[in-house]
XYZ file of C-alpha atoms in Angstrom:
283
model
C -8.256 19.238 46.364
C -7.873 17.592 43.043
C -7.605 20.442 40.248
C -9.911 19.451 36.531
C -6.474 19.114 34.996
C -5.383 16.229 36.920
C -8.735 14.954 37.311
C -8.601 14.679 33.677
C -5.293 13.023 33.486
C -6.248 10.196 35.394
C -9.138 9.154 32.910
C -6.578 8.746 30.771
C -5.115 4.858 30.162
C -1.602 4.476 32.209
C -0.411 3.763 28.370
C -1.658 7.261 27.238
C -0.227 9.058 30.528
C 3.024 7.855 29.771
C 3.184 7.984 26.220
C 6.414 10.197 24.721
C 6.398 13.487 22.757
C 7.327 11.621 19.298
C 5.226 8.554 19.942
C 2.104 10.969 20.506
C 2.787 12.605 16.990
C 3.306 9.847 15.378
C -0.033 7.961 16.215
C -1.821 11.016 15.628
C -0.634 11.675 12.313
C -1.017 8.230 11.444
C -4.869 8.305 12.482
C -5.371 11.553 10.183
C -4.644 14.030 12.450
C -2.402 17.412 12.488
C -1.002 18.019 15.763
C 0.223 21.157 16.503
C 3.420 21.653 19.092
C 3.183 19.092 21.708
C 3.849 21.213 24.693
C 3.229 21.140 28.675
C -0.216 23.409 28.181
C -1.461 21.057 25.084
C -0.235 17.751 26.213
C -3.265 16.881 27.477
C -5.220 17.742 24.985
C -3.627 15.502 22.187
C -3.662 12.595 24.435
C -7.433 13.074 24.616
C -7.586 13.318 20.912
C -5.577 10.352 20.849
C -7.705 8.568 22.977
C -11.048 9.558 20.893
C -9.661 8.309 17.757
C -8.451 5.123 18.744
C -11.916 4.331 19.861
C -13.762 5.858 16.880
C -11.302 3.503 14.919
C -11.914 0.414 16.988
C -15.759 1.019 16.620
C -15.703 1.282 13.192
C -13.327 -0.953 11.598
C -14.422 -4.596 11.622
C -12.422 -7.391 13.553
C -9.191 -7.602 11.771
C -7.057 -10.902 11.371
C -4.363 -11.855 13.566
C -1.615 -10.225 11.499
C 0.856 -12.534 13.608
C -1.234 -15.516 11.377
C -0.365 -14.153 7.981
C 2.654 -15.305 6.195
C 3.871 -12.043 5.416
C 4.741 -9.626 8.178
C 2.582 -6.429 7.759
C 3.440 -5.375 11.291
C 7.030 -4.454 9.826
C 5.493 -2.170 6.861
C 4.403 0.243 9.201
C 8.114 1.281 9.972
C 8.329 1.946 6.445
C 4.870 4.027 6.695
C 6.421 6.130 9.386
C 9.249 7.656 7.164
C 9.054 8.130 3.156
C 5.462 6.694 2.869
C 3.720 8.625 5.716
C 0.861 10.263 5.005
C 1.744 13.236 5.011
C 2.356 17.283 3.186
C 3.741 15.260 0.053
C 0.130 14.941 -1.263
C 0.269 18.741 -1.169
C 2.509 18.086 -4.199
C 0.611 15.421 -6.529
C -0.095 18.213 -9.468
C 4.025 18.210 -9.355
C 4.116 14.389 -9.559
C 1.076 14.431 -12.330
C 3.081 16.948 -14.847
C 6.441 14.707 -13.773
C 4.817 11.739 -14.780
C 3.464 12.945 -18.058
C 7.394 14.521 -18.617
C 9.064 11.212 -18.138
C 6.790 9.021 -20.057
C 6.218 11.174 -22.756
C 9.024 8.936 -24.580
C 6.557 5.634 -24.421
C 3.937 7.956 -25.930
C 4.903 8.234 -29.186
C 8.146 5.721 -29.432
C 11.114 6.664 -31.874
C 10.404 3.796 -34.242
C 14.646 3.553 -35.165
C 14.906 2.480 -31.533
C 14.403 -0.997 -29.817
C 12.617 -0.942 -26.483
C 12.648 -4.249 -24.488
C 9.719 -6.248 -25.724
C 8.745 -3.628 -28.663
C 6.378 -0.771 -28.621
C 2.902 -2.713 -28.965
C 0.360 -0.678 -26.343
C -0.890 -4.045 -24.481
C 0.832 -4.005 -21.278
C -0.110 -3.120 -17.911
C 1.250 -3.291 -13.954
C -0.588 -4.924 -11.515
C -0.909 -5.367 -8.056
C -2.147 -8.445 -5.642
C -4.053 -7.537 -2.309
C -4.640 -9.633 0.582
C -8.599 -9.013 1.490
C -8.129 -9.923 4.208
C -6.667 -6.691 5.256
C -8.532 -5.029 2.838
C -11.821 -5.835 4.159
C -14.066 -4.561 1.506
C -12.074 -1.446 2.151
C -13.749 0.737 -0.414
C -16.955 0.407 0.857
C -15.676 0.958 4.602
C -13.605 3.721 4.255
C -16.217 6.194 5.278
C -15.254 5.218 8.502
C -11.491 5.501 8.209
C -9.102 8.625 8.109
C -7.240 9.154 4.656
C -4.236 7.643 6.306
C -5.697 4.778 7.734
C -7.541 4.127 4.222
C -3.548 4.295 2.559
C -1.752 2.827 5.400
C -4.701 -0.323 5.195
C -3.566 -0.138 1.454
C 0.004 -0.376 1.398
C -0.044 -3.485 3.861
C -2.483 -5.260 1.382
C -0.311 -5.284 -1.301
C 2.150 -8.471 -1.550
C 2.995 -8.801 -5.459
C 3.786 -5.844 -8.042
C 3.619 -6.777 -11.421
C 3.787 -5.849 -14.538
C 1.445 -8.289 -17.665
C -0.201 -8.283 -20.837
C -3.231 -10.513 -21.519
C -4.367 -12.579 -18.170
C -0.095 -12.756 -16.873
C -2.178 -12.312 -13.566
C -3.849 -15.061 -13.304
C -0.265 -17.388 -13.623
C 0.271 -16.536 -10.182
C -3.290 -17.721 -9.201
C -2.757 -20.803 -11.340
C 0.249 -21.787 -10.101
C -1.163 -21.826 -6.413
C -3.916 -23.628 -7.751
C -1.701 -26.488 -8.418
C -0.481 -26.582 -5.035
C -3.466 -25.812 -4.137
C -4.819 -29.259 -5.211
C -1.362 -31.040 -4.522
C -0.135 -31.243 -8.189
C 3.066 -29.280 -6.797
C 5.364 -28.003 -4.359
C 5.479 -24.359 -2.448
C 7.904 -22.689 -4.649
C 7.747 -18.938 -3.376
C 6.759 -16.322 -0.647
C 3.636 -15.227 -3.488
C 2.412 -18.638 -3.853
C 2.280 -19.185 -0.023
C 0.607 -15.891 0.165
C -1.923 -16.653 -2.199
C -2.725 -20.126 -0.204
C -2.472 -18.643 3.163
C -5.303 -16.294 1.972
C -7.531 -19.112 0.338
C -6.752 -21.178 3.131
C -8.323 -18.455 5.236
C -11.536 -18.211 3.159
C -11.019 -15.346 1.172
C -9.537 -14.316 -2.154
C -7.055 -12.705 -3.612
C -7.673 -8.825 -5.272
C -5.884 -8.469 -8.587
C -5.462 -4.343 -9.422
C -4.835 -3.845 -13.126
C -3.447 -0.193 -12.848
C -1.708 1.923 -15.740
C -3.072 -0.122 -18.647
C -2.332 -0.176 -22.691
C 1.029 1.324 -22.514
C 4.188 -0.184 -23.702
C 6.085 -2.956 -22.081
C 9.260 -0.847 -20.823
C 6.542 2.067 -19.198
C 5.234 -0.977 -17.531
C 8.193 -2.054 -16.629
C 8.765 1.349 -15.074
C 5.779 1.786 -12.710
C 6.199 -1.524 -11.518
C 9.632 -0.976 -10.267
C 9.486 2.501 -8.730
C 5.875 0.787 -6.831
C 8.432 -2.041 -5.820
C 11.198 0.418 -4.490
C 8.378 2.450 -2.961
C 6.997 -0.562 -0.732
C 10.121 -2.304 -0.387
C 11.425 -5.690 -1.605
C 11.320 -7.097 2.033
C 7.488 -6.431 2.203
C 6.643 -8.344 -1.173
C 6.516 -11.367 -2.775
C 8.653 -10.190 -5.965
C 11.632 -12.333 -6.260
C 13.494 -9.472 -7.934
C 13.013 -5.894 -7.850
C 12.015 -3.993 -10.941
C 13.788 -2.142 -14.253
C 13.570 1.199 -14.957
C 13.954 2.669 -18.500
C 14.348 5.891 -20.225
C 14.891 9.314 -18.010
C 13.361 7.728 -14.316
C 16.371 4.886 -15.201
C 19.003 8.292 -14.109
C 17.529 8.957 -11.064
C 18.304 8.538 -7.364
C 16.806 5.482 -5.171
C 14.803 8.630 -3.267
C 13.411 9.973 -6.461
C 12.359 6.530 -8.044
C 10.725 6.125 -3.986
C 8.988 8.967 -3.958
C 7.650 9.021 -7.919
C 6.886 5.294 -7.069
C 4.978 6.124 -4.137
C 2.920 8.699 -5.816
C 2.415 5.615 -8.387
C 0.917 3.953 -5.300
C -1.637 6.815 -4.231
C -2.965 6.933 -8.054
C -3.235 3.121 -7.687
C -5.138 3.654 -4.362
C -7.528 6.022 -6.205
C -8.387 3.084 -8.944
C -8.905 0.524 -6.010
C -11.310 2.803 -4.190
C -13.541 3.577 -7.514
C -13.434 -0.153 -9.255
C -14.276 -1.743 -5.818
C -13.222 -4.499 -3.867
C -13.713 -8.336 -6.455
C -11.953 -11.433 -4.812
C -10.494 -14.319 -6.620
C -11.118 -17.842 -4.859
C -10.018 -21.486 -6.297
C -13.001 -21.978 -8.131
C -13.034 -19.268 -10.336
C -10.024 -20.702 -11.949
């Protein structure tokens, strides 16, 4: 006689059956679930869950691109994901991270006019970020089917370029792969093959103006603690950023996890302003 329990078990995929302790927990955070203790009497029960929310996702989320196809390697961000950039009890925190950001940029507010800051204290600059749609995937509008950690985690892989601009220092980039584009000149970087591979697949590129009018050194800033956040091997930045005033004395896991909270607020922008793609012929 075969008892429910088993019965149960072997509904389950061989992958599922067989799937580790850690490896459980992990997926299930990473689909926007809190799993309790993972023990011999709830086992089961989170490999169900498991089960239910990989197919809710797989309903839901439209046919994705090869990943293996895209010149950057997205697969390799989620290691990163698993550790300082989970999703996780850190966003339990962001009204810490809100009066830390006011504290440390306080100094850009109101610049001492005796000192020189890099670039001067004119309030036109701003940090950017480029997206690859075709992660994305209109992601604002589709996220009513994802978890809040797929939404970030679909997010964070997006992102290829941090930057920080005044005026349309964006567009540049685009301009440059324009010219390559149209075989004035040469592949020169890991950003302009990017921004091809993504026309070449017939979409556009998403430019995110985030953390605008503030002085170039805050700019500065927020663009490196986003880039320390991410990573430099997971962008197209040829260098990684400069930090100035009190965030230039911290540790590389403070300036990680200020520049990933950076990244959430960022996220926040992206999912109210909406999803606009730049092709070849809007240059």
């Amino acid at each position: 006689m075969i008892t429910s329990g088993a019965s149960s078990s072997q509904n389950l995929p061989e992958e599922l059956l067989f799937i580790d302790d850690a490896t459980l927990r992990r997926e299930l955070r990473q689909l926007g679930d809190q799993p309790g203790p993972i023990t011999d009497t709830t086992r089961q029960l989170y490999q169900r869950r498991l089960m239910r929310l990989r197919n809710v996702r797989g309903t839901n989320i439209p046919s994705m691109p090869n990943l293996q196809n895209i010149s950057r390697n997205h697969a390799e961000l989620s290691d990163v994901i698993k550790s300082h950039l989970e999703f996780g009890d850190w966003l339990n925190h962001v009204d810490t991270y809100k009066s830390l950001e006011k504290h440390v940029f306080q100094e850009f507010v109101s610049p001492d006019q005796s000192r020189k800051w890099r670039e001067g204290k004119s309030k036109t600059s701003f940090t950017y970020l480029l997206l690859d749609s075709r992660i994305t995937q209109d992601l604002p509008n589709r996220s009513i089917h994802l978890t809040e950690a797929e939404v970030w985690s679909i997010f964070l892989n997006a992102i290829f370029y941090i930057g920080k601009g005044k005026h349309a220092r964006p567009f540049d980039h685009l301009y440059d792969a324009f010219k390559t584009w149209v075989g004035s000149s040469t592949i020169t970087s890991k950003k302009i093959k990017c921004i091809l591979d993504i026309w070449n697949n017939d979409h556009g590129v998403i430019c995110l103006h985030v953390f605008q009018n503030v002085i170039p050194v805050e700019a500065y800033t927020r663009e490196a603690a986003m880039i320390d956040a991410i990573g430099m091997e997971h962008l197209g930045n040829c260098k990684s950023g400069e930090y100035y005033g009190i965030a230039a004395t911290w540790s590389m896991q403070q300036k990680r996890k200020f520049g990933r909270y950076l990244l959430y607020k960022a996220l926040q922008i992206f999912m109210q302003e909406g999803e606009r793609q730049l092709f070849p012929h809007h240059l």
